[in-house]
């Protein structure tokens, strides 16, 4: 069991920096998800823990020991690849025993360990098969079993569910979380899928690409609730949550902003600004009762009926607004004009210059 | 690709060392020796006297090298052109059919399996002016019976014909594989636009096959320039030097007349020509973004 | 009849004609090799005849031919062995891009493959005389590396490139060294490639003439030289000549039928990729 610490780590491919000034600690036994759009460096960070990508500056420690340049095999880690990386020319037993054989263990010992781990992941009947004859989920289990055999302090997962179909993905998500509880080892899990991030991680590290002009990759590091309910900046606010958070820039007048007819008082930190970015998630936006509440006039532009809920898109004087409405059936019609109002307790405010959260 | 970024990856020069050594022994040593030989009056075991460019001058004065070079270039260009056109027609035809394609492919690679010398023997018998089956057939339908390999006017064309029989299969195999790897959507889109077969070939197939065609032409061109077996086996360079090729001339000069200095001079010029073609191809390939 | 249908029928006609032209010369010579002298020269040619095996008996009674045949078998074995032992590690390293001067080595390989035979033969003639490699199958197999080695490396590199890089990384995480990864992961996965490469190398070596002509004299003469010796029979003994030609090509023709897929795949690999 081991913690992973990054201290001001930078990673470059040639002259192109991919990761800058990363400081982040994965506590012993913690399940951390690295999430972000493509190019945000999440896979590179994972591969730098494994020793498959080189660290250009700063320090990376595993279990307290500096591991920047250590051989991958000496890092107390095991990795589950996106493609599973099973050796197609070997049987399942051969795949599982490969590392043990390389490390020079005896045949009887290898057979015993392989049989044990196969029983744990439910592959005992498939040991003689080749990976090509297995289903996606079984391959996933072989990859997992191979990692377990290493008894590592840290498990690394590189988008392991992206090759599975949607139905199966949910089941495997639960299986990996259960696996984490039983193993008790630290886990670092890379995904671009925010549902996986929200449902699996003890903590989530939201990463942004340097190419988009960010000074460092790490946008926020916190629990799923923190990241969702208190996004630290505009990037996190817009990246986490589907449909995306509604975001509008509004002028500050007399310590308040106006959302149509709705007056919204600002906290002291926002009062001195000329403009403020206001965000609200689609599920918090409300349809006003006609005449009852002041609000923003909007016309229904698009309706997505998902059965259990409706996603309504409105065009308004200050831009598009999306509203998520759980009451299906009796909503407004296409082209109908309605009033929208904010839930004042669920408003997120950001500084337009720094894009950081204002409280 | 990420493989460049991993730390503590030893470079693998020991893995290529044997290749570099063997290749060095088999190519660098010969290149250096041949260059040296070409500048000397050379006899094995005896004294070799530096003679400057004398060997090269002699080649020019004797004229046989120039004739051989012209013959070789004529042979190479005609053979490659015919092979390319035939190979393309066959590849297009094979691309249209479904049944029997496998059998046809085997038939087309059969000649490729045969050595140049065996090909020569086969065709010497077929083309025999008096007893050959080809002339017998021509006589049967009342056509003139050429003295294929024995006349200066037809010997070169006969060589090209035999070479074409031998190697068209190679061009066919490669073009057929390339055709099969082309995406279907552009052709379907073109058909919806009302393009006819010729237009699709001219504006879609040909441009998409261009890199493959260039590669095939370069390979075949170099291979036919190096022609040896067929000339050695069919005509011996005759009649009256009409089919003398650079490599058969080199062989004669070195091993029949023991004139190694002059033979080395031929090899130097000829290798420089081949090198130039390879270099031009390499530059072209890099410019058009081909692999390696 | 539609245009498409006409085109398909025309395609079949072209292919049948080409297939016939491809096969006919070989079949015809095979016929002559089984005919009596009188039948072979008969005008018009006899299509129906009683086969005789005398010419094959003559060829197989010719010690020089038998020696040439087995020398070529040996040269093919040795040439392949050298090419794979030397070339496989090189192909692995060049595919991994972890070699200094990688581009230069690849260009050098291509050039070595392309340069004319006599560039190698003339200097090697002297060197081999001096070192005792002249007229030896080993010496021949060594000079054959000028083309087998580049071809082998080229092919194996292409097959190694098809092995997903994640497998390399996974093996590395398990503590495997580069040579273990090559032997246990890459080689087994590239096994079909090795077969295809070996077949094409064998065909090339079996059919080689110029180098064998320059660097052997008697005891290391190859099958092509043994066949070339029958040139003299061209206007006298067509039967023996044909039997020699057929005997020399038969092993490769059988290859072509049995390993068609590998041969076609191997030939097109370099150009299309």
XYZ file of N, CA, C and O in Angstrom, chain B residues 3 7 9-13 15-16 18-20 22-31 33-34 37 44 89-90 93-94 96-99 102 104-115 117-118 121-126 128 130-133 136 165 170 173-174 177-178 181 212 219 222 226 228-229 232-233 247 250-251 254-255 260 263 267 270-271 274-275 278 292, chain C residues 4 7-8 11-12 14-15 18-19 21-23 25-26 28-29 32 41 43 45 86 89-90 92-95 97-100 102 106 108-109 111-127 142 145-146 149 153-154 157 165 168 172 178-179 182 203 207 209-210 213-214 224 227-228 231 234 238 241 248-249 252-253 256-257 260 263-264 267-268 271-272:
724
model
N 6.236 6.194 -27.153
C 7.398 5.369 -26.849
C 8.691 6.167 -26.742
O 9.671 5.689 -26.241
N 11.184 7.021 -19.567
C 12.512 7.231 -19.004
C 13.277 5.910 -18.942
O 12.694 4.840 -19.078
N 14.959 4.130 -20.783
C 14.872 3.129 -21.846
C 16.248 3.051 -22.488
O 16.665 3.996 -23.136
N 16.932 1.938 -22.334
C 18.242 1.860 -22.975
C 18.042 1.895 -24.482
O 17.042 1.396 -24.977
N 18.955 2.544 -25.224
C 18.796 2.401 -26.663
C 19.335 1.044 -27.076
O 20.109 0.412 -26.345
N 18.889 0.562 -28.180
C 19.102 -0.853 -28.502
C 20.193 -1.058 -29.548
O 20.094 -1.941 -30.371
N 21.256 -0.242 -29.494
C 22.260 -0.390 -30.543
C 22.881 -1.783 -30.603
O 23.245 -2.222 -31.686
N 21.390 -4.425 -30.627
C 20.502 -5.221 -31.471
C 20.794 -5.016 -32.957
O 20.513 -5.880 -33.765
N 21.269 -3.826 -33.320
C 21.536 -3.580 -34.735
C 23.005 -3.767 -35.083
O 23.366 -3.760 -36.253
N 25.077 -6.423 -35.141
C 25.405 -7.472 -36.127
C 24.998 -7.087 -37.540
O 25.742 -7.329 -38.493
N 23.826 -6.454 -37.659
C 23.382 -6.019 -38.982
C 24.356 -5.009 -39.572
O 24.744 -5.103 -40.742
N 24.753 -4.059 -38.742
C 25.677 -3.031 -39.229
C 27.003 -3.674 -39.647
O 27.570 -3.332 -40.687
N 27.583 -6.916 -40.623
C 27.435 -7.738 -41.834
C 27.201 -6.853 -43.049
O 27.804 -7.050 -44.108
N 26.355 -5.855 -42.872
C 26.069 -4.962 -43.985
C 27.324 -4.184 -44.369
O 27.598 -3.950 -45.552
N 28.100 -3.800 -43.361
C 29.358 -3.098 -43.624
C 30.296 -3.976 -44.421
O 30.842 -3.560 -45.451
N 30.439 -5.231 -43.958
C 31.350 -6.146 -44.653
C 30.851 -6.416 -46.064
O 31.640 -6.500 -47.006
N 29.539 -6.539 -46.226
C 28.994 -6.928 -47.527
C 28.762 -5.755 -48.465
O 28.549 -5.957 -49.652
N 28.742 -4.527 -47.958
C 28.521 -3.398 -48.873
C 29.642 -2.352 -48.833
O 30.150 -1.965 -49.875
N 30.039 -1.922 -47.628
C 31.047 -0.852 -47.579
C 32.380 -1.344 -48.128
O 33.035 -0.641 -48.908
N 32.778 -2.552 -47.740
C 34.029 -3.080 -48.267
C 33.983 -3.182 -49.792
O 34.900 -2.690 -50.468
N 32.961 -3.772 -50.373
C 32.906 -3.820 -51.842
C 32.905 -2.434 -52.484
O 33.592 -2.226 -53.482
N 32.159 -1.494 -51.898
C 32.104 -0.165 -52.511
C 33.497 0.453 -52.538
O 33.972 0.940 -53.577
N 36.408 -1.061 -52.307
C 37.323 -1.819 -53.170
C 37.079 -1.531 -54.645
O 38.025 -1.340 -55.423
N 35.807 -1.490 -55.003
C 35.485 -1.268 -56.411
C 35.939 0.118 -56.857
O 36.472 0.294 -57.949
N 39.654 -0.190 -57.237
C 39.978 -0.992 -58.432
C 39.772 -0.202 -59.716
O 40.555 -0.312 -60.661
N 44.801 -9.669 -60.251
C 44.780 -10.353 -58.963
C 46.181 -10.855 -58.644
O 46.845 -11.448 -59.469
N -4.280 -3.407 -65.890
C -5.486 -3.973 -66.508
C -5.925 -5.234 -65.751
O -7.108 -5.405 -65.412
N -4.957 -6.092 -65.438
C -5.283 -7.336 -64.741
C -5.816 -7.057 -63.339
O -6.754 -7.706 -62.881
N -9.301 -5.857 -63.621
C -10.178 -6.974 -63.976
C -10.411 -7.868 -62.768
O -11.549 -8.257 -62.477
N -9.329 -8.175 -62.047
C -9.453 -9.073 -60.891
C -10.308 -8.443 -59.804
O -10.958 -9.131 -59.022
N -12.931 -6.814 -60.248
C -14.347 -6.893 -60.626
C -14.951 -8.263 -60.364
O -16.157 -8.392 -60.270
N -14.099 -9.282 -60.363
C -14.651 -10.633 -60.301
C -14.585 -11.169 -58.884
O -13.785 -10.717 -58.070
N -15.442 -12.111 -58.579
C -15.432 -12.701 -57.258
C -14.997 -14.153 -57.323
O -14.126 -14.580 -56.572
N -15.577 -14.885 -58.293
C -15.255 -16.310 -58.359
C -13.960 -16.542 -59.118
O -13.684 -15.877 -60.119
N -8.861 -16.513 -56.589
C -7.740 -17.205 -55.945
C -6.929 -18.015 -56.933
O -5.706 -17.955 -56.944
N -6.762 -17.580 -60.129
C -6.071 -16.673 -61.027
C -4.798 -16.119 -60.382
O -3.763 -16.004 -61.019
N -4.896 -15.802 -59.083
C -3.725 -15.261 -58.387
C -2.580 -16.263 -58.381
O -1.432 -15.911 -58.594
N -2.909 -17.533 -58.148
C -1.862 -18.559 -58.171
C -1.230 -18.615 -59.559
O -0.002 -18.642 -59.705
N -2.076 -18.602 -60.599
C -1.538 -18.661 -61.959
C -0.602 -17.482 -62.221
O 0.434 -17.627 -62.856
N -0.986 -16.296 -61.715
C -0.177 -15.115 -61.987
C 1.133 -15.100 -61.224
O 2.087 -14.448 -61.646
N 1.203 -15.774 -60.061
C 2.492 -15.755 -59.352
C 3.402 -16.907 -59.781
O 4.583 -16.904 -59.442
N 2.869 -17.876 -60.565
C 3.721 -19.005 -60.970
C 5.013 -18.546 -61.662
O 6.097 -18.974 -61.254
N 4.933 -17.679 -62.688
C 6.187 -17.287 -63.343
C 7.180 -16.640 -62.376
O 8.393 -16.815 -62.529
N 6.675 -15.925 -61.362
C 7.563 -15.263 -60.398
C 8.399 -16.256 -59.612
O 9.442 -15.911 -59.072
N 7.901 -17.475 -59.528
C 8.592 -18.483 -58.730
C 9.777 -19.095 -59.481
O 10.567 -19.819 -58.910
N 9.842 -18.824 -60.780
C 10.813 -19.507 -61.630
C 12.074 -18.660 -61.753
O 12.003 -17.433 -61.882
N 13.233 -19.303 -61.717
C 14.494 -18.571 -61.846
C 14.631 -18.028 -63.262
O 14.085 -18.582 -64.224
N 17.058 -18.173 -65.162
C 17.730 -19.105 -66.061
C 16.746 -20.152 -66.565
O 16.747 -20.500 -67.751
N 15.862 -20.625 -65.695
C 14.856 -21.596 -66.141
C 13.873 -20.931 -67.105
O 13.466 -21.535 -68.104
N 15.469 -20.946 -70.457
C 15.414 -22.240 -71.135
C 14.019 -22.494 -71.695
O 13.864 -22.933 -72.838
N 13.018 -22.188 -70.893
C 11.631 -22.387 -71.337
C 11.388 -21.627 -72.638
O 10.880 -22.179 -73.629
N 11.778 -20.380 -72.646
C 11.460 -19.545 -73.810
C 12.370 -19.808 -74.987
O 12.007 -19.572 -76.132
N 13.570 -20.297 -74.707
C 14.445 -20.689 -75.819
C 13.776 -21.802 -76.627
O 13.806 -21.801 -77.854
N 13.155 -22.707 -75.913
C 12.463 -23.807 -76.582
C 11.207 -23.299 -77.303
O 10.956 -23.628 -78.456
N 10.437 -22.449 -76.603
C 9.200 -21.952 -77.203
C 9.476 -21.092 -78.441
O 8.727 -21.132 -79.414
N 12.105 -21.171 -80.428
C 13.004 -21.748 -81.419
C 12.436 -21.511 -82.825
O 11.271 -21.837 -83.088
N 12.858 -22.860 -85.749
C 12.442 -23.974 -86.593
C 11.494 -24.938 -85.907
O 10.515 -25.401 -86.486
N 11.776 -25.241 -84.631
C 10.978 -26.273 -83.976
C 10.051 -25.739 -82.885
O 9.317 -26.490 -82.269
N 10.115 -24.425 -82.633
C 9.340 -23.850 -81.532
C 7.855 -23.862 -81.810
O 7.415 -23.727 -82.947
N 7.074 -24.013 -80.744
C 5.628 -24.104 -80.899
C 5.031 -22.776 -81.350
O 4.012 -22.736 -82.047
N 5.432 -22.439 -85.010
C 4.548 -23.446 -85.607
C 3.124 -22.913 -85.654
O 2.418 -23.030 -86.660
N 6.455 -11.619 -69.404
C 5.787 -12.854 -68.960
C 6.212 -13.198 -67.540
O 5.405 -13.599 -66.700
N 4.136 -9.703 -60.496
C 4.536 -8.891 -59.340
C 3.756 -7.575 -59.321
O 3.176 -7.188 -58.306
N 0.087 -8.269 -58.501
C -0.176 -8.576 -57.088
C -0.232 -7.293 -56.269
O -1.137 -7.086 -55.452
N 0.723 -6.414 -56.511
C 0.806 -5.204 -55.692
C -0.330 -4.243 -56.025
O -0.976 -3.695 -55.123
N -3.574 -5.608 -54.585
C -3.677 -5.388 -53.138
C -3.999 -3.931 -52.841
O -4.808 -3.619 -51.962
N -3.368 -3.033 -53.602
C -3.604 -1.599 -53.379
C -5.050 -1.234 -53.727
O -5.702 -0.487 -53.003
N -7.419 -2.162 -51.068
C -7.327 -1.372 -49.838
C -7.943 0.020 -50.001
O -8.006 0.775 -49.041
N 1.681 4.010 -54.599
C 1.990 2.604 -54.843
C 2.594 2.434 -56.242
O 3.567 1.692 -56.434
N 10.862 0.014 -58.095
C 11.378 -1.335 -57.840
C 11.602 -2.092 -59.147
O 12.636 -2.725 -59.339
N 14.610 -0.577 -61.232
C 15.937 -0.964 -60.763
C 16.186 -2.436 -61.068
O 17.265 -2.820 -61.511
N 19.060 -4.008 -63.718
C 20.068 -4.986 -63.289
C 19.952 -6.297 -64.068
O 20.547 -7.299 -63.690
N 20.230 -9.595 -65.876
C 21.401 -10.423 -66.127
C 20.985 -11.810 -66.614
O 21.345 -12.225 -67.711
N 20.171 -12.475 -65.800
C 19.818 -13.874 -66.055
C 19.244 -14.092 -67.456
O 19.651 -15.023 -68.159
N 21.858 -13.537 -70.150
C 22.821 -14.623 -70.025
C 22.237 -15.917 -70.580
O 22.908 -16.670 -71.289
N 20.980 -16.162 -70.278
C 20.383 -17.433 -70.658
C 19.810 -17.469 -72.067
O 19.797 -18.524 -72.699
N 25.037 -5.474 -66.882
C 25.562 -6.500 -65.972
C 26.204 -7.677 -66.725
O 27.159 -8.272 -66.223
N 29.576 -6.422 -67.626
C 30.450 -6.452 -66.452
C 31.008 -7.858 -66.245
O 32.208 -8.052 -66.023
N 30.127 -8.840 -66.347
C 30.528 -10.230 -66.144
C 31.580 -10.647 -67.163
O 32.618 -11.229 -66.815
N 34.981 -8.834 -66.553
C 35.703 -9.313 -65.385
C 36.109 -10.777 -65.535
O 37.281 -11.123 -65.384
N 35.142 -11.624 -65.843
C 35.398 -13.059 -65.722
C 35.809 -13.729 -67.026
O 36.401 -14.800 -67.006
N 39.629 -6.598 -64.584
C 38.868 -6.212 -63.401
C 38.794 -4.701 -63.207
O 37.806 -4.183 -62.693
N 36.022 -3.572 -65.437
C 34.755 -4.056 -64.888
C 34.350 -3.216 -63.676
O 33.181 -2.849 -63.504
N 30.987 -0.979 -62.926
C 30.183 -1.122 -61.707
C 30.023 0.218 -61.002
O 28.940 0.541 -60.499
N 27.504 2.321 -62.945
C 26.181 1.713 -62.874
C 25.590 1.858 -61.462
O 24.410 2.197 -61.300
N 26.428 1.618 -60.440
C 25.950 1.747 -59.065
C 25.547 3.177 -58.771
O 24.570 3.433 -58.049
N 22.103 3.653 -60.084
C 21.105 3.039 -59.202
C 20.933 3.882 -57.941
O 19.811 4.137 -57.483
N 22.061 4.324 -57.395
C 22.014 5.152 -56.187
C 21.185 6.409 -56.442
O 20.370 6.816 -55.617
N 17.543 5.631 -56.392
C 17.089 5.414 -55.012
C 16.967 6.736 -54.270
O 15.998 6.978 -53.545
N 8.793 6.137 -44.158
C 10.259 5.996 -44.244
C 10.819 6.559 -45.537
O 11.060 5.828 -46.477
N -22.395 -2.950 -66.555
C -21.628 -3.600 -65.487
C -21.407 -5.069 -65.821
O -20.331 -5.618 -65.619
N -18.821 -5.459 -68.476
C -17.485 -5.245 -67.918
C -17.007 -6.478 -67.160
O -15.837 -6.856 -67.238
N -17.936 -7.112 -66.443
C -17.548 -8.300 -65.685
C -17.161 -9.439 -66.625
O -16.165 -10.129 -66.394
N -13.846 -8.736 -67.982
C -12.835 -8.988 -66.963
C -12.485 -10.470 -66.917
O -11.308 -10.846 -66.887
N -13.523 -11.299 -66.918
C -13.274 -12.746 -66.882
C -12.469 -13.174 -68.101
O -11.518 -13.963 -67.992
N -10.375 -11.430 -69.887
C -8.978 -10.986 -69.734
C -8.231 -11.904 -68.771
O -7.112 -12.346 -69.038
N -8.862 -12.203 -67.647
C -8.186 -13.002 -66.627
C -7.923 -14.429 -67.120
O -6.860 -14.996 -66.868
N -5.046 -14.234 -69.552
C -3.778 -13.998 -68.859
C -3.347 -15.232 -68.080
O -2.162 -15.598 -68.068
N -4.298 -15.881 -67.430
C -3.972 -17.084 -66.679
C -3.437 -18.171 -67.588
O -2.451 -18.848 -67.268
N -1.928 -17.706 -70.552
C -0.596 -17.315 -71.025
C 0.459 -17.518 -69.936
O 1.603 -17.834 -70.205
N 0.036 -17.302 -68.701
C 0.946 -17.463 -67.580
C 1.360 -18.923 -67.414
O 2.512 -19.238 -67.134
N 0.385 -19.779 -67.583
C 0.609 -21.199 -67.299
C 1.191 -21.946 -68.503
O 2.007 -22.863 -68.335
N 3.513 -21.676 -70.991
C 4.920 -22.027 -71.222
C 5.415 -23.126 -70.280
O 6.115 -24.039 -70.696
N 5.010 -23.032 -69.013
C 5.464 -24.030 -68.043
C 4.892 -25.399 -68.401
O 5.601 -26.413 -68.432
N 3.875 -26.421 -71.292
C 4.431 -26.893 -72.566
C 5.779 -27.571 -72.341
O 6.051 -28.658 -72.860
N 6.626 -26.901 -71.517
C 7.957 -27.455 -71.252
C 7.829 -28.743 -70.444
O 8.567 -29.702 -70.639
N 7.206 -31.348 -72.915
C 8.418 -31.752 -73.651
C 9.318 -32.637 -72.788
O 9.925 -33.588 -73.265
N 10.120 -32.851 -81.199
C 10.387 -32.072 -82.399
C 9.284 -32.199 -83.448
O 9.367 -31.610 -84.508
N 6.219 -31.922 -85.832
C 5.531 -30.778 -86.426
C 4.306 -31.292 -87.162
O 4.470 -32.113 -88.075
N 3.011 -29.880 -83.369
C 3.309 -30.443 -82.039
C 2.273 -31.498 -81.643
O 1.095 -31.373 -81.969
N 20.419 -12.443 -37.423
C 20.973 -11.091 -37.425
C 19.861 -10.049 -37.537
O 19.909 -9.000 -36.901
N 16.627 -9.131 -34.291
C 16.877 -8.097 -33.271
C 16.921 -6.693 -33.878
O 16.395 -5.745 -33.288
N 17.512 -6.595 -35.071
C 17.593 -5.283 -35.716
C 16.197 -4.762 -36.043
O 15.896 -3.588 -35.813
N 13.441 -5.469 -34.561
C 12.800 -5.108 -33.291
C 13.255 -3.718 -32.839
O 12.446 -2.852 -32.521
N 14.578 -3.516 -32.865
C 15.123 -2.235 -32.398
C 14.692 -1.089 -33.313
O 14.337 -0.013 -32.841
N 14.702 -1.350 -34.631
C 14.338 -0.285 -35.565
C 12.853 0.053 -35.435
O 12.449 1.199 -35.563
N 12.037 -0.945 -35.147
C 10.612 -0.702 -34.941
C 10.363 0.087 -33.656
O 9.463 0.906 -33.586
N 12.178 2.326 -32.513
C 12.745 3.679 -32.654
C 13.734 3.987 -31.556
O 13.820 5.114 -31.077
N 14.437 2.986 -31.091
C 15.399 3.272 -30.025
C 16.817 2.960 -30.497
O 17.586 2.298 -29.836
N 17.122 3.426 -31.700
C 18.429 3.158 -32.285
C 19.001 4.475 -32.792
O 18.285 5.247 -33.429
N 20.273 4.740 -32.495
C 20.871 5.932 -33.090
C 20.979 5.749 -34.605
O 21.133 4.630 -35.086
N 18.813 5.804 -36.919
C 17.810 4.869 -37.429
C 17.511 5.108 -38.910
O 17.491 4.175 -39.716
N 18.092 2.479 -42.122
C 17.005 2.043 -43.007
C 17.323 2.360 -44.465
O 17.091 1.544 -45.356
N 20.270 2.711 -45.749
C 21.380 1.847 -46.121
C 20.865 0.448 -46.499
O 21.316 -0.165 -47.475
N 19.913 -0.053 -45.744
C 19.329 -1.364 -46.033
C 18.683 -1.375 -47.412
O 18.894 -2.292 -48.210
N 19.282 0.572 -49.903
C 20.308 0.718 -50.932
C 21.013 -0.613 -51.175
O 21.231 -1.021 -52.314
N 21.350 -1.282 -50.082
C 22.026 -2.567 -50.200
C 21.192 -3.548 -51.021
O 21.706 -4.314 -51.833
N 19.875 -3.483 -50.819
C 18.950 -4.350 -51.539
C 18.939 -4.022 -53.027
O 18.730 -4.885 -53.867
N 19.156 -2.745 -53.358
C 19.000 -2.279 -54.729
C 20.281 -2.354 -55.564
O 20.205 -2.449 -56.785
N 21.433 -2.268 -54.942
C 22.688 -2.148 -55.713
C 22.929 -3.385 -56.574
O 22.482 -4.488 -56.249
N 23.649 -3.220 -57.702
C 23.815 -4.332 -58.642
C 24.708 -5.446 -58.065
O 25.623 -5.174 -57.294
N 24.421 -6.673 -58.467
C 25.112 -7.845 -57.916
C 26.628 -7.781 -58.103
O 27.393 -8.163 -57.219
N 27.050 -7.284 -59.275
C 28.486 -7.359 -59.539
C 29.290 -6.361 -58.710
O 30.495 -6.493 -58.591
N 28.602 -5.373 -58.126
C 29.292 -4.508 -57.167
C 29.802 -5.346 -55.998
O 30.855 -5.077 -55.428
N 29.048 -6.373 -55.633
C 29.477 -7.244 -54.537
C 30.387 -8.362 -55.039
O 31.348 -8.746 -54.382
N 30.052 -8.877 -56.220
C 30.759 -10.059 -56.712
C 32.234 -9.751 -56.993
O 33.118 -10.510 -56.584
N 32.504 -8.653 -57.684
C 33.878 -8.405 -58.122
C 34.861 -8.258 -56.956
O 35.872 -8.955 -56.911
N 34.565 -7.413 -55.948
C 35.514 -7.330 -54.825
C 35.542 -8.610 -53.995
O 36.600 -9.038 -53.535
N 34.363 -9.234 -53.819
C 34.308 -10.437 -52.997
C 35.073 -11.594 -53.646
O 35.564 -12.474 -52.953
N 35.153 -11.558 -54.958
C 35.893 -12.598 -55.679
C 37.326 -12.658 -55.156
O 37.835 -13.728 -54.810
N 37.951 -11.485 -55.062
C 39.324 -11.437 -54.550
C 39.396 -11.812 -53.084
O 40.209 -12.649 -52.668
N 38.502 -11.210 -52.289
C 38.520 -11.456 -50.842
C 38.269 -12.935 -50.545
O 38.931 -13.532 -49.685
N 26.580 -15.725 -47.210
C 27.011 -14.451 -46.623
C 26.734 -13.300 -47.591
O 26.165 -12.271 -47.213
N 23.297 -12.073 -48.033
C 22.747 -11.176 -47.015
C 22.564 -9.759 -47.550
O 21.808 -8.972 -46.976
N 23.243 -9.416 -48.636
C 23.034 -8.081 -49.205
C 21.573 -7.885 -49.599
O 21.102 -6.764 -49.633
N 19.078 -9.941 -45.889
C 19.046 -9.216 -44.617
C 18.142 -7.971 -44.698
O 17.262 -7.801 -43.849
N 14.661 -7.734 -42.513
C 14.461 -6.656 -41.541
C 13.223 -5.841 -41.912
O 12.388 -5.518 -41.067
N 13.111 -5.559 -43.169
C 11.987 -4.774 -43.674
C 10.659 -5.459 -43.346
O 9.731 -4.867 -42.797
N 10.061 -5.855 -39.482
C 9.723 -4.566 -38.882
C 8.242 -4.261 -39.103
O 7.544 -3.789 -38.202
N 1.597 -1.450 -29.083
C 2.680 -1.010 -28.199
C 2.322 -1.239 -26.733
O 3.205 -1.416 -25.893
N 3.972 -4.203 -25.293
C 5.359 -3.959 -24.900
C 5.382 -3.330 -23.508
O 6.125 -3.755 -22.628
N 6.812 -4.697 -19.941
C 7.817 -3.919 -19.236
C 7.425 -3.712 -17.773
O 8.252 -3.785 -16.865
N 14.135 -6.052 -22.605
C 13.845 -5.928 -24.034
C 13.953 -7.267 -24.758
O 13.095 -7.621 -25.562
N 15.001 -8.038 -24.474
C 15.180 -9.295 -25.204
C 14.096 -10.298 -24.822
O 13.663 -11.101 -25.654
N 11.064 -9.313 -26.781
C 11.219 -9.745 -28.173
C 10.907 -11.232 -28.318
O 10.126 -11.646 -29.176
N 12.765 -18.381 -52.094
C 12.551 -18.256 -53.531
C 13.675 -17.440 -54.154
O 14.261 -17.809 -55.174
N 16.638 -18.978 -56.749
C 16.662 -18.539 -58.134
C 17.846 -17.648 -58.479
O 17.966 -17.198 -59.612
N 21.324 -16.153 -59.611
C 22.303 -16.636 -60.590
C 23.634 -15.877 -60.548
O 24.695 -16.482 -60.396
N 23.600 -14.534 -60.656
C 24.817 -13.758 -60.892
C 25.876 -13.973 -59.808
O 27.055 -14.180 -60.108
N 27.317 -17.415 -59.920
C 28.178 -17.553 -61.095
C 29.569 -16.989 -60.813
O 30.585 -17.565 -61.195
N 29.606 -15.851 -60.122
C 30.885 -15.197 -59.870
C 31.672 -15.803 -58.724
O 32.899 -15.760 -58.719
N 20.731 -23.152 -60.034
C 20.598 -22.324 -61.237
C 21.782 -22.557 -62.178
O 21.621 -22.572 -63.399
N 21.296 -25.814 -63.905
C 20.328 -25.672 -64.984
C 20.964 -24.949 -66.162
O 20.776 -25.323 -67.329
N 21.763 -23.919 -65.850
C 22.405 -23.148 -66.921
C 23.290 -24.048 -67.777
O 23.441 -23.824 -68.983
N 21.965 -25.271 -71.044
C 21.753 -24.373 -72.167
C 22.320 -24.954 -73.456
O 21.777 -24.785 -74.525
N 20.306 -26.779 -76.025
C 19.119 -26.101 -76.528
C 18.611 -26.626 -77.855
O 17.419 -26.745 -78.057
N 16.160 -31.378 -76.130
C 15.155 -30.589 -75.428
C 14.610 -31.320 -74.204
O 14.229 -30.717 -73.236
N 16.949 -30.809 -71.186
C 16.888 -29.391 -70.825
C 15.578 -29.080 -70.091
O 15.559 -28.453 -69.028
N 14.124 -27.957 -61.436
C 14.609 -26.837 -60.629
C 13.467 -25.945 -60.174
O 13.518 -25.362 -59.100
N 12.426 -25.833 -60.985
C 11.359 -24.899 -60.588
C 10.265 -25.562 -59.757
O 9.497 -24.880 -59.076
N 9.633 -24.587 -56.033
C 9.086 -23.232 -55.856
C 7.641 -23.154 -56.339
O 6.827 -22.422 -55.777
N 7.317 -23.910 -57.404
C 5.929 -23.919 -57.883
C 5.012 -24.516 -56.830
O 3.887 -24.046 -56.603
N 4.351 -22.023 -54.307
C 3.394 -21.015 -54.771
C 1.971 -21.486 -54.543
O 1.102 -20.715 -54.141
N 1.732 -22.775 -54.782
C 0.377 -23.292 -54.632
C 0.010 -23.413 -53.150
O -1.070 -23.016 -52.726
N 0.353 -19.653 -51.163
C -0.065 -18.522 -51.986
C -0.346 -17.281 -51.139
O 0.109 -16.190 -51.443
N 2.838 -15.658 -49.786
C 3.646 -15.049 -50.837
C 3.007 -13.744 -51.310
O 3.664 -12.706 -51.377
N 1.718 -13.806 -51.578
C 1.025 -12.604 -52.057
C 1.063 -11.515 -50.982
O 1.377 -10.347 -51.251
N 4.664 -10.103 -50.672
C 5.057 -9.261 -51.802
C 4.413 -7.887 -51.713
O 5.037 -6.871 -51.973
N 3.135 -7.865 -51.327
C 2.439 -6.577 -51.357
C 2.669 -5.766 -50.088
O 2.339 -4.592 -50.039
N 5.026 -2.492 -50.480
C 4.610 -1.424 -51.384
C 3.329 -0.731 -50.927
O 3.182 0.468 -51.069
N 2.388 -1.513 -50.367
C 1.085 -0.941 -50.073
C 1.081 -0.220 -48.727
O 0.407 0.759 -48.537
